[in-house]
Amino acid sequence: MIAMDIRIDIPDHQPQPLQPILRMVNISKNFGAVQALKNVDLELYHAEILGLVGDNAAGKSTLMKILAGVLRPDTGQIFIEDRPESFKSPRDARSMGIEMVYQDFALCKNMWIAGNVFMAREIVREIIGRTFSVLDKKQMADRSRKILEEQKVSIGSCKKRAGELSGGQQQSVAIARALGFNARIVIMDEPTASLGVKQASRLLEIAQSLPQKGISAIYISHRMQDIFSICHRVMVHKTGEKVGDFRIKEVSVDEIVRLMILGKQGNGVETNSIR
Amino acid sequence: MKEKTTTGIPEYSHIPPERLVKRVKIISKIQGNMILSLAIIILSIFLSFKTEGFFTTYNLINVLRQISLTSLMAIGFGIVVITGGMDISMGNVAAMVGMTVAGLFAIMKVNLFVSLVISLALGLGIGLLNGAVIAYLGVPPFIATLAMMFISQGITFEFTQGYPIYEGLTSNFLYIGQGYIGPLPVPVIIMIAMFILAHFFLNNTVLGQHIYSIGGNENAARVTGVNVSRVKLITYGISGFFAALTGVVMTARLGSAQPAAAGMDFFLTAATAAVLGGTELSGGVGNMLGILLGALFLGILNNGLTLLKISAYFQWIVTGILLILAIVWHTTQKSASGGKY
Ligand SMILES: Nc1ncnc2c1ncn2[C@@H]1O[C@H](COP(=O)(O)OP(=O)(O)O)[C@@H](O)[C@H]1O
Ligand SMILES: [Mg+2]
């Protein structure tokens, strides 16, 4: 079992400073008649991996896209280290160190690897206004290769187009793009969904190593064994609402699955997390 | 701790040579345009045996001059298409600007330089308007530029009532279309300069990268922080500018401003050159060398067929067949490399 192979001991004393690195408060979002999110709260602590689970259409991706600046919430606020932030675009969120690894990798397959790693963050030589400045392609290629090597991925030439890579290699490029730039919060939305067994376990290793680098992560998955092997805490969504929030050591798979399917059933939000 | 640069990326001192990489890159670039280059060479050899005057300096320069106008439009068209967009107003915008420059210079007696600047700015402005409608109002590019095609055609004919402008186009203006620098006609020089500029722009600037990224995966571009709307706006501005440049050079080349000189026919020839040159209408794929080769091939073909005394009508048939063959070839090339994707 993969989950068993890579299971680590989660320290009992989780490093949780008093203030979370990220707070999302009272977030709601409608798409026409569909209420994708109803007054959802989320807290993420420093160097913590938070699991986010829920049935399809529970609103997990919507919540993460709001955090990544892709969508704007109808109501609610986002606080990064207690400072209110409003992201008007993904560029704003990325500049705050919030990175997202998308399920479909969100790569431009027609472009070279370094172009993907450095997309919207190109290294330039002459600054005559950034838009018209000249790319330093050599630096982009060299640094992309270094970032990928840190992930223990060898892709050969960074001048290959992303479309020429295998699925696992493409994801490595997507991860390099997210991790290569001093990320503070990394969002992974069902990252193993389209991977083979070996690639999936490598991905879990990467996710698991983030806290050591001082990076917090939000990890969305349907695979309970993955959630229970790498996450410190898990948050449960059902039809746009938060229905549970647990330390992973104090909850069972059965309880989580029951909440995912049945919801809170009038018990109020079940939680044992530190407030 | 590693040193941090201004971009926040760790700095590394070890940079190995990349000669091999460079070589691979050149080879793959050539391969993309190799068939077209080969076709041009074969066609040229065939024509130099079968016709009298093909392989003369005079005729070859003539071919270059014939393709210069099409190429100028094809450059702008290619850039828009690489974003996955479309600008079918280019032909009519060229005609409108061709009339405008003559109206300003010949009739209103505006200074040559000012006439040129106003005319090119008009094309740029119309392009930016297209871009704003597409990028900020969400109108599909085909519809937005179809509307602009009608509008610009309407304006041209309303103001000119269909009459050309002959008088007053003095030699300093005509030089743009009919002059020479050394052995090369001025339109050819302009074409070469624009190809080099556009090639450099697409491959070596941030905006160029973003143009390719939007064509390859617009959503990916957006979520990584590319300002998609702004890039689209600028891109249509560029196609508008190239339409205007085509119109100005055309008026100077013809020695008169004709309301119907450019238009759908002319635009479609430019589009054909771009597509023959490997520009994919679905976006993300295309390069300036390919477009130059596409235009060159089309130019040599038409020149050769004329020298062979084959009718213009038959040339259309040949062009149509070639277009289909080119698309089919590109499609099979893609699925042949499909295993890697
Ligand atoms: N862009 C959108 N437009 C309209 N509806 C959307 C959009 N994105 C998500 N939704 C709807 O919002 C709800 C939540 O979706 P999502 O956040 O993707 O759920 P999850 O990731 O938990 O499966 C679903 O009903 C979905 O159909
Ligand atoms: Mg989802």
XYZ file of C-alpha atoms and ligand atoms in Angstrom:
644
model
C 0.000 0.000 0.000
C 1.301 3.390 -0.943
C -0.332 5.016 1.983
C 1.493 2.779 4.410
C 4.860 3.199 2.689
C 4.985 6.910 3.043
C 3.157 7.383 6.293
C 5.051 9.586 8.707
C 4.608 10.225 12.366
C 2.789 13.444 12.754
C 4.222 15.272 15.725
C 1.787 15.490 18.639
C 2.718 19.063 19.259
C 1.724 20.524 15.935
C 3.472 23.805 15.346
C 0.460 26.079 15.531
C 1.190 29.676 16.400
C -1.753 31.572 17.803
C -2.540 33.329 14.576
C -3.170 31.267 11.468
C -1.174 32.180 8.362
C -4.443 32.204 6.426
C -8.029 32.848 7.436
C -10.968 32.789 5.069
C -14.044 34.120 6.807
C -17.696 33.802 5.829
C -17.027 33.090 2.184
C -20.077 32.739 -0.082
C -20.220 32.323 -3.822
C -23.132 31.843 -6.194
C -23.068 30.789 -9.819
C -26.481 31.928 -10.987
C -28.936 29.812 -9.021
C -26.228 27.468 -7.744
C -24.943 28.366 -4.313
C -21.473 26.874 -4.508
C -20.324 28.181 -1.098
C -22.379 29.190 1.942
C -20.592 31.155 4.672
C -17.507 28.991 4.692
C -14.625 29.587 7.104
C -11.150 28.172 6.691
C -8.011 28.457 8.784
C -4.559 27.344 7.836
C -1.600 27.379 10.206
C 2.075 27.731 9.484
C 3.730 24.597 8.070
C 0.482 22.682 8.223
C -1.108 20.418 5.641
C -4.859 20.813 5.655
C -6.928 18.158 3.902
C -10.093 19.332 2.178
C -12.618 16.611 1.422
C -16.184 16.451 0.209
C -18.375 14.905 -2.431
C -18.298 16.217 -5.999
C -19.767 19.716 -6.318
C -19.258 20.366 -2.609
C -17.494 23.622 -3.485
C -13.905 22.663 -2.733
C -12.450 23.866 -6.014
C -14.511 27.042 -5.886
C -13.132 27.872 -2.438
C -9.579 27.254 -3.628
C -10.059 29.302 -6.783
C -11.188 32.178 -4.591
C -8.030 31.797 -2.536
C -5.927 31.661 -5.705
C -7.494 34.857 -7.046
C -9.151 33.106 -9.990
C -12.666 33.777 -8.662
C -13.947 36.586 -6.468
C -16.229 35.769 -3.543
C -19.706 37.295 -3.273
C -19.193 37.828 0.448
C -16.460 37.134 2.939
C -12.899 38.122 3.586
C -9.438 36.675 3.302
C -6.737 37.416 5.884
C -3.110 36.570 5.317
C -1.247 36.752 8.620
C -4.173 38.801 9.896
C -3.967 41.406 7.171
C -7.095 41.641 5.013
C -6.360 40.936 1.355
C -8.583 41.124 -1.683
C -7.245 39.393 -4.735
C -8.364 40.924 -7.996
C -6.457 38.424 -10.092
C -4.285 35.311 -9.799
C -1.318 37.641 -10.097
C -2.285 39.285 -6.783
C -2.590 35.937 -5.025
C 0.696 34.666 -6.434
C 2.470 37.816 -5.342
C 1.341 36.968 -1.784
C 2.949 33.540 -2.079
C -0.242 31.617 -2.782
C 0.239 28.997 -5.481
C -2.112 26.417 -6.905
C -1.370 23.137 -8.645
C -4.332 22.456 -10.898
C -5.740 19.033 -11.567
C -5.231 19.455 -15.312
C -1.801 21.067 -14.596
C -2.822 24.271 -16.437
C 0.160 24.148 -18.761
C 0.594 25.658 -22.194
C 1.580 22.561 -24.114
C 2.674 24.597 -27.114
C 5.349 26.333 -25.054
C 8.764 25.315 -23.829
C 9.210 24.043 -20.303
C 10.947 27.130 -18.952
C 8.236 29.302 -20.475
C 5.716 27.361 -18.433
C 7.718 27.404 -15.214
C 8.222 31.159 -15.532
C 4.842 32.009 -16.999
C 3.855 35.537 -15.988
C 7.160 35.704 -14.060
C 9.574 35.784 -16.945
C 13.167 36.760 -16.281
C 13.937 39.821 -18.342
C 17.053 41.670 -19.303
C 16.077 45.133 -20.398
C 13.399 46.893 -18.489
C 11.590 49.280 -20.806
C 8.337 48.578 -19.065
C 7.979 44.893 -18.325
C 5.681 44.077 -21.212
C 8.208 45.051 -23.847
C 11.312 43.890 -22.089
C 13.575 41.198 -23.460
C 13.547 37.661 -22.084
C 16.642 36.153 -20.584
C 15.943 32.709 -22.007
C 19.196 31.191 -20.845
C 18.569 32.100 -17.235
C 14.994 30.867 -17.530
C 16.193 27.521 -18.885
C 18.985 27.129 -16.323
C 16.813 27.994 -13.363
C 13.942 25.820 -14.530
C 16.311 22.891 -14.744
C 17.596 23.596 -11.237
C 14.095 23.839 -9.795
C 13.161 20.561 -11.463
C 16.362 18.902 -10.287
C 15.473 19.865 -6.718
C 12.329 17.833 -7.283
C 14.590 15.027 -8.490
C 13.045 15.216 -11.928
C 15.185 15.030 -15.002
C 13.406 16.306 -18.043
C 16.382 16.745 -20.333
C 16.245 19.995 -22.205
C 14.104 22.779 -20.835
C 13.580 23.850 -24.430
C 11.255 20.938 -25.067
C 7.626 21.837 -25.357
C 5.478 20.885 -22.381
C 3.260 18.856 -24.710
C 6.170 16.523 -25.428
C 6.345 15.422 -21.785
C 4.668 12.497 -20.057
C 1.815 13.143 -17.629
C 4.074 12.812 -14.601
C 6.681 15.138 -16.088
C 3.986 17.671 -16.912
C 2.878 17.667 -13.328
C 6.489 18.194 -12.270
C 6.525 21.323 -14.397
C 3.282 22.480 -12.778
C 4.768 21.844 -9.332
C 8.001 23.591 -10.270
C 5.963 26.607 -11.282
C 4.222 26.561 -7.897
C 7.210 25.818 -5.664
C 10.029 27.618 -7.416
C 9.142 31.090 -6.188
C 9.061 31.283 -2.386
C 5.538 29.951 -2.029
C 3.957 30.266 1.414
C 0.700 28.464 0.738
C 0.398 25.732 -1.880
C -3.003 24.485 -2.965
C -3.211 21.063 -4.565
C -6.585 20.258 -6.114
C -6.945 16.512 -6.613
C -3.322 16.279 -7.706
C -3.185 12.487 -7.931
C -6.434 12.062 -9.855
C -4.760 11.631 -13.214
C -1.507 10.031 -12.100
C -0.244 6.455 -12.061
C 0.548 4.673 -8.798
C 4.243 5.506 -8.786
C 3.764 9.138 -9.734
C 1.024 9.531 -7.157
C 3.260 8.308 -4.341
C 6.023 10.655 -5.472
C 3.553 13.503 -5.406
C 2.556 12.619 -1.863
C 6.218 12.716 -0.863
C 6.555 16.190 -2.329
C 3.416 17.392 -0.560
C 4.623 15.855 2.683
C 7.975 17.621 2.471
C 6.415 21.086 2.236
C 6.077 21.776 5.995
C 9.820 21.207 6.467
C 10.358 24.089 4.061
C 7.993 26.252 6.068
C 5.254 25.975 3.446
C 1.622 25.419 4.359
C -0.553 23.368 2.055
C -4.184 22.663 1.305
C -4.651 19.231 -0.177
C -7.887 18.203 -1.890
C -8.397 14.522 -2.523
C -10.996 11.787 -2.623
C -8.451 9.229 -1.456
C -8.852 8.945 2.290
C -5.639 6.988 2.729
C -3.719 9.907 1.201
C -5.482 12.453 3.399
C -4.791 10.386 6.500
C -1.164 9.804 5.616
C -0.045 13.368 4.888
C -2.499 15.838 6.438
C -2.365 17.289 9.929
C -5.950 18.418 9.847
C -8.974 17.735 7.672
C -11.937 19.897 6.756
C -15.149 18.401 5.366
C -17.418 20.121 2.843
C -20.939 19.183 1.893
C -23.008 21.079 -0.713
C -21.197 24.336 -0.232
C -20.984 24.220 3.548
C -18.292 23.311 5.999
C -19.571 20.388 8.029
C -16.475 19.344 9.940
C -12.934 20.273 10.911
C -10.722 17.778 12.756
C -7.211 17.036 13.807
C -6.352 13.990 11.795
C -5.329 12.024 14.895
C -8.710 12.513 16.461
C -10.943 11.350 13.650
C -11.558 8.163 11.714
C -12.095 7.592 8.023
C -15.605 6.373 8.789
C -16.549 9.573 10.562
C -15.263 11.671 7.679
C -17.071 9.616 5.078
C -20.279 9.763 7.109
C -20.027 13.555 7.223
C -19.259 13.767 3.517
C -22.396 11.816 2.709
C -24.853 12.789 5.419
C -23.588 16.219 6.444
C -23.819 17.546 9.967
C -27.502 16.564 10.396
C -28.322 19.299 12.829
C -25.378 18.666 15.130
C -23.691 21.921 14.265
C -20.226 22.008 12.782
C -18.194 19.259 14.358
C -14.779 20.489 15.219
C -11.892 19.803 17.476
C -9.435 22.186 16.016
C -7.751 24.795 18.152
C -9.535 28.102 18.059
C 20.880 30.336 2.333
C 21.008 30.890 -1.349
C 21.268 34.386 -2.652
C 17.943 35.870 -3.640
C 17.485 37.872 -6.810
C 14.961 40.576 -7.409
C 12.553 38.028 -8.854
C 12.797 36.049 -5.647
C 14.324 33.039 -7.334
C 17.409 31.424 -5.847
C 20.542 32.398 -7.720
C 22.893 29.694 -8.952
C 26.403 30.208 -10.127
C 26.816 26.941 -12.010
C 25.707 27.406 -15.628
C 26.837 24.637 -17.944
C 27.193 25.193 -21.699
C 24.130 24.453 -23.766
C 25.539 23.941 -27.207
C 23.717 20.676 -27.723
C 20.439 22.209 -26.693
C 20.938 25.004 -29.174
C 21.610 22.533 -31.952
C 18.484 20.524 -31.150
C 16.455 23.703 -31.161
C 17.699 24.737 -34.595
C 16.985 21.319 -36.043
C 13.449 21.206 -34.700
C 12.778 24.723 -35.992
C 13.959 23.741 -39.453
C 11.888 20.572 -39.447
C 8.713 22.550 -38.907
C 9.375 24.580 -42.034
C 11.425 21.988 -43.886
C 8.699 20.633 -46.145
C 7.797 24.147 -47.192
C 11.426 25.062 -47.870
C 11.833 21.867 -49.854
C 8.659 22.609 -51.818
C 9.971 26.084 -52.620
C 13.306 24.681 -53.828
C 11.687 21.973 -55.963
C 9.211 24.425 -57.426
C 12.006 26.871 -58.215
C 14.131 24.204 -59.915
C 11.133 23.046 -61.910
C 10.279 26.584 -62.978
C 13.834 27.481 -63.930
C 13.826 24.553 -66.378
C 10.288 25.009 -67.658
C 10.161 28.777 -68.117
C 12.308 31.399 -69.741
C 12.515 34.165 -67.235
C 11.993 32.614 -63.814
C 15.516 32.385 -62.529
C 16.519 35.945 -63.272
C 17.340 38.551 -60.662
C 14.663 40.748 -62.124
C 11.955 38.123 -61.764
C 13.002 36.985 -58.312
C 12.939 40.550 -57.019
C 9.589 40.864 -58.715
C 8.333 37.859 -56.740
C 9.537 39.441 -53.515
C 7.780 42.673 -54.386
C 4.598 40.777 -55.200
C 4.581 39.033 -51.847
C 5.534 42.091 -49.812
C 1.993 43.403 -49.374
C 0.474 40.008 -48.660
C 3.260 39.332 -46.186
C 2.743 42.555 -44.266
C -0.879 41.606 -43.714
C 0.021 37.980 -42.996
C 2.386 39.063 -40.196
C -0.400 40.858 -38.323
C -2.866 38.110 -39.095
C -0.434 35.452 -37.877
C 0.110 37.216 -34.546
C -3.632 37.429 -33.893
C -4.153 33.816 -34.898
C -1.364 32.651 -32.568
C -3.485 33.959 -29.667
C -6.329 31.811 -30.985
C -8.025 34.921 -32.325
C -9.140 36.123 -35.734
C -9.177 39.465 -37.530
C -11.110 39.373 -40.780
C -11.390 43.158 -40.912
C -7.763 43.496 -41.991
C -8.416 43.699 -45.736
C -11.041 46.401 -45.433
C -9.102 48.313 -42.806
C -6.134 48.295 -45.212
C -8.341 49.718 -47.960
C -9.708 52.373 -45.638
C -6.268 53.441 -44.465
C -5.017 53.364 -48.057
C -7.700 55.910 -48.909
C -7.087 57.908 -45.742
C -3.399 58.406 -46.393
C -4.138 59.585 -49.929
C -6.930 61.823 -48.703
C -4.665 63.428 -46.133
C -1.592 63.784 -48.277
C -2.957 64.375 -51.769
C -6.202 66.198 -51.118
C -5.821 67.884 -47.742
C -2.128 68.520 -48.427
C -1.033 67.357 -44.999
C 2.703 66.900 -44.559
C 3.898 63.408 -45.611
C 5.205 62.353 -42.220
C 2.083 63.527 -40.414
C -0.126 61.783 -42.993
C 1.720 58.542 -42.418
C 1.560 58.809 -38.645
C -2.161 59.603 -38.649
C -2.899 56.761 -41.059
C -0.948 54.156 -39.122
C -2.452 55.413 -35.866
C -5.895 55.043 -37.413
C -5.207 51.363 -38.118
C -3.805 50.903 -34.632
C -6.857 52.604 -33.144
C -9.306 50.475 -35.118
C -7.392 47.386 -34.039
C -7.497 48.466 -30.393
C -11.242 49.012 -30.769
C -11.571 45.457 -32.112
C -9.464 44.277 -29.199
C -11.541 46.130 -26.611
C -14.784 44.697 -27.992
C -13.285 41.204 -27.966
C -11.332 41.305 -24.702
C -13.582 43.421 -22.509
C -17.068 42.951 -23.978
C -16.557 39.258 -24.686
C -17.687 39.385 -28.321
C -16.227 36.453 -30.314
C -13.322 37.648 -32.524
C -14.940 36.483 -35.752
C -18.106 38.492 -35.081
C -16.334 41.575 -33.743
C -13.986 41.824 -36.700
C -16.744 40.920 -39.190
C -18.624 43.930 -37.857
C -15.493 46.054 -38.222
C -15.073 44.774 -41.762
C -18.519 46.115 -42.684
C -17.993 49.353 -40.799
C -14.640 50.126 -42.392
C -15.897 49.165 -45.840
C -18.931 51.376 -45.328
C -16.828 54.327 -44.229
C -14.452 53.913 -47.173
C -17.203 53.861 -49.772
C -19.342 56.495 -48.082
C -16.506 59.008 -48.094
C -15.102 58.194 -51.518
C -18.385 57.216 -53.200
C -16.248 54.493 -54.765
C -13.944 56.927 -56.567
C -10.194 56.401 -56.465
C -7.685 59.161 -55.703
C -5.061 59.611 -58.431
C -3.983 63.210 -58.272
C -1.495 64.720 -55.904
C 0.372 61.574 -54.874
C 3.816 63.047 -55.387
C 7.029 61.109 -55.793
C 8.109 61.404 -52.157
C 5.007 59.430 -51.189
C 5.229 56.999 -54.104
C 8.804 56.187 -53.075
C 7.347 54.054 -50.240
C 5.804 51.700 -52.774
C 7.936 52.165 -55.870
C 11.371 53.233 -54.728
C 14.508 51.177 -54.360
C 17.206 50.961 -51.749
C 20.167 49.413 -53.532
C 18.772 46.579 -55.638
C 15.760 46.011 -53.387
C 12.349 47.649 -53.717
C 11.302 49.638 -50.640
C 8.219 47.432 -49.953
C 10.555 44.421 -49.825
C 12.808 46.199 -47.332
C 9.769 47.080 -45.214
C 8.599 43.469 -45.384
C 11.972 42.060 -44.336
C 12.289 44.578 -41.507
C 8.814 43.729 -40.234
C 9.462 39.985 -40.384
C 12.630 40.403 -38.335
C 10.905 42.709 -35.868
C 7.885 40.430 -35.453
C 10.072 37.347 -35.105
C 12.143 38.972 -32.387
C 9.047 40.306 -30.668
C 7.280 36.941 -30.561
C 10.297 34.949 -29.407
C 12.090 37.313 -27.092
C 9.635 39.512 -25.275
C 7.274 38.910 -22.397
C 4.346 40.006 -24.520
C 5.383 37.537 -27.226
C 5.439 34.706 -24.680
C 2.034 35.724 -23.425
C 0.649 35.735 -26.958
C 1.728 32.114 -27.360
C 0.452 31.200 -23.884
C -3.037 32.527 -24.558
C -3.227 30.604 -27.813
C -1.941 27.435 -26.175
C -4.149 27.452 -23.078
C -5.990 30.644 -22.300
C -7.159 29.397 -18.930
C -3.649 28.386 -17.896
C -2.393 31.802 -18.938
C -5.078 33.485 -16.850
C -4.567 31.447 -13.679
C -0.812 31.910 -13.749
C -1.272 35.646 -13.816
C -1.086 36.648 -17.474
C -3.285 39.684 -18.078
C -5.204 37.979 -20.867
C -7.512 40.878 -21.707
C -4.688 43.369 -22.009
C -2.596 41.039 -24.180
C -5.574 40.493 -26.499
C -6.202 44.232 -26.696
C -2.612 44.876 -27.734
C -2.637 41.967 -30.195
C -5.580 43.359 -32.147
C -3.874 46.726 -32.061
C -0.919 45.043 -33.752
C -3.064 43.455 -36.476
C -4.748 46.806 -37.047
C -1.340 48.435 -37.397
C -0.183 45.863 -39.947
C -3.432 46.280 -41.896
C -2.763 50.020 -41.973
C 0.847 49.555 -43.033
C -0.324 47.269 -45.834
C -2.842 49.889 -46.946
C -0.279 52.719 -46.997
C 2.322 50.722 -48.942
C -0.362 49.477 -51.325
C -1.521 52.986 -52.219
C 2.076 54.043 -52.786
C 2.766 50.946 -54.851
C -0.318 51.333 -57.059
C 0.201 55.086 -57.371
C -3.438 55.592 -56.548
C -5.812 54.934 -53.700
C -8.480 52.445 -54.717
C -11.425 51.824 -52.391
C -11.548 48.202 -53.526
C -7.798 47.584 -53.809
C -7.702 45.509 -50.671
C -10.642 43.660 -49.228
C -11.754 40.127 -48.582
C -9.865 38.619 -51.553
C -6.630 40.233 -50.555
C -7.104 39.348 -46.901
C -7.773 35.717 -47.716
C -4.573 35.508 -49.744
C -2.647 36.745 -46.709
C -4.499 34.267 -44.504
C -3.625 31.494 -46.959
C 0.059 32.406 -46.776
C -0.075 32.258 -42.977
C -1.865 28.918 -42.922
C 0.448 27.408 -45.547
C 3.274 28.569 -43.330
C 2.032 26.437 -40.440
C -0.039 28.944 -38.470
C -2.816 26.989 -36.790
C -6.200 28.659 -36.592
C -6.847 26.939 -33.263
C -4.067 29.073 -31.796
C -0.729 28.633 -30.095
C 1.218 27.504 -33.132
C 2.884 29.588 -35.815
C 6.074 31.487 -36.497
C 7.304 34.272 -38.709
C 9.745 32.148 -40.703
C 6.864 29.850 -41.608
C 4.692 32.756 -42.676
C 7.504 34.161 -44.829
C 7.965 30.759 -46.456
C 4.208 30.411 -46.941
C 4.017 33.781 -48.668
C 7.116 32.996 -50.717
C 5.724 29.675 -51.857
C 2.423 31.232 -52.837
C 4.268 34.046 -54.645
C 6.551 31.720 -56.581
C 3.646 29.475 -57.488
C 1.549 32.312 -58.885
C 4.557 33.808 -60.639
C 5.429 30.444 -62.151
C 1.905 29.662 -63.262
C 1.726 33.069 -64.924
C 5.055 32.475 -66.676
C 3.678 29.110 -67.778
C 0.712 31.038 -69.183
C -1.756 29.277 -66.956
C -4.863 31.346 -66.294
C -5.525 33.208 -63.052
C -8.669 31.151 -62.581
C -6.688 27.960 -62.638
C -4.291 29.498 -60.106
C -7.201 29.775 -57.689
C -7.917 26.079 -58.115
C -4.285 25.205 -57.440
C -4.210 27.462 -54.363
C -7.335 25.806 -52.972
C -5.947 22.313 -53.449
C -2.640 23.293 -51.847
C -4.402 24.785 -48.856
C -6.233 21.515 -48.198
C -3.027 19.526 -48.660
C -1.153 21.798 -46.256
C -3.782 21.455 -43.529
C -3.969 17.684 -43.982
C -0.185 17.488 -43.801
C -0.037 19.564 -40.607
C -2.777 17.439 -39.045
C -1.033 14.162 -39.812
C 2.250 15.599 -38.533
C 0.526 16.333 -35.250
C -1.044 12.909 -34.851
C 2.215 11.274 -35.896
C 3.906 12.909 -32.913
C 0.763 12.234 -30.877
C 2.454 9.430 -28.951
C 4.606 11.980 -27.192
C 1.687 14.127 -26.044
N -17.615 28.520 -13.247
C -18.742 27.957 -12.780
N -19.917 28.296 -13.324
C -21.071 27.758 -12.858
N -21.139 26.862 -11.864
C -19.987 26.480 -11.297
C -18.735 26.999 -11.732
N -17.753 26.433 -10.984
C -18.369 25.605 -10.130
N -19.713 25.637 -10.316
C -20.705 24.885 -9.527
O -20.429 25.111 -8.173
C -20.593 23.925 -7.426
C -19.304 23.597 -6.698
O -18.334 23.188 -7.632
P -16.824 22.855 -7.269
O -16.289 23.947 -6.437
O -16.109 22.551 -8.527
O -16.987 21.529 -6.394
P -15.896 20.434 -6.007
O -14.552 20.923 -6.375
O -16.059 20.256 -4.539
O -16.271 19.199 -6.735
C -21.015 22.848 -8.412
O -22.428 22.720 -8.367
C -20.577 23.391 -9.729
O -21.394 22.923 -10.757
Mg -13.126 20.130 -7.734
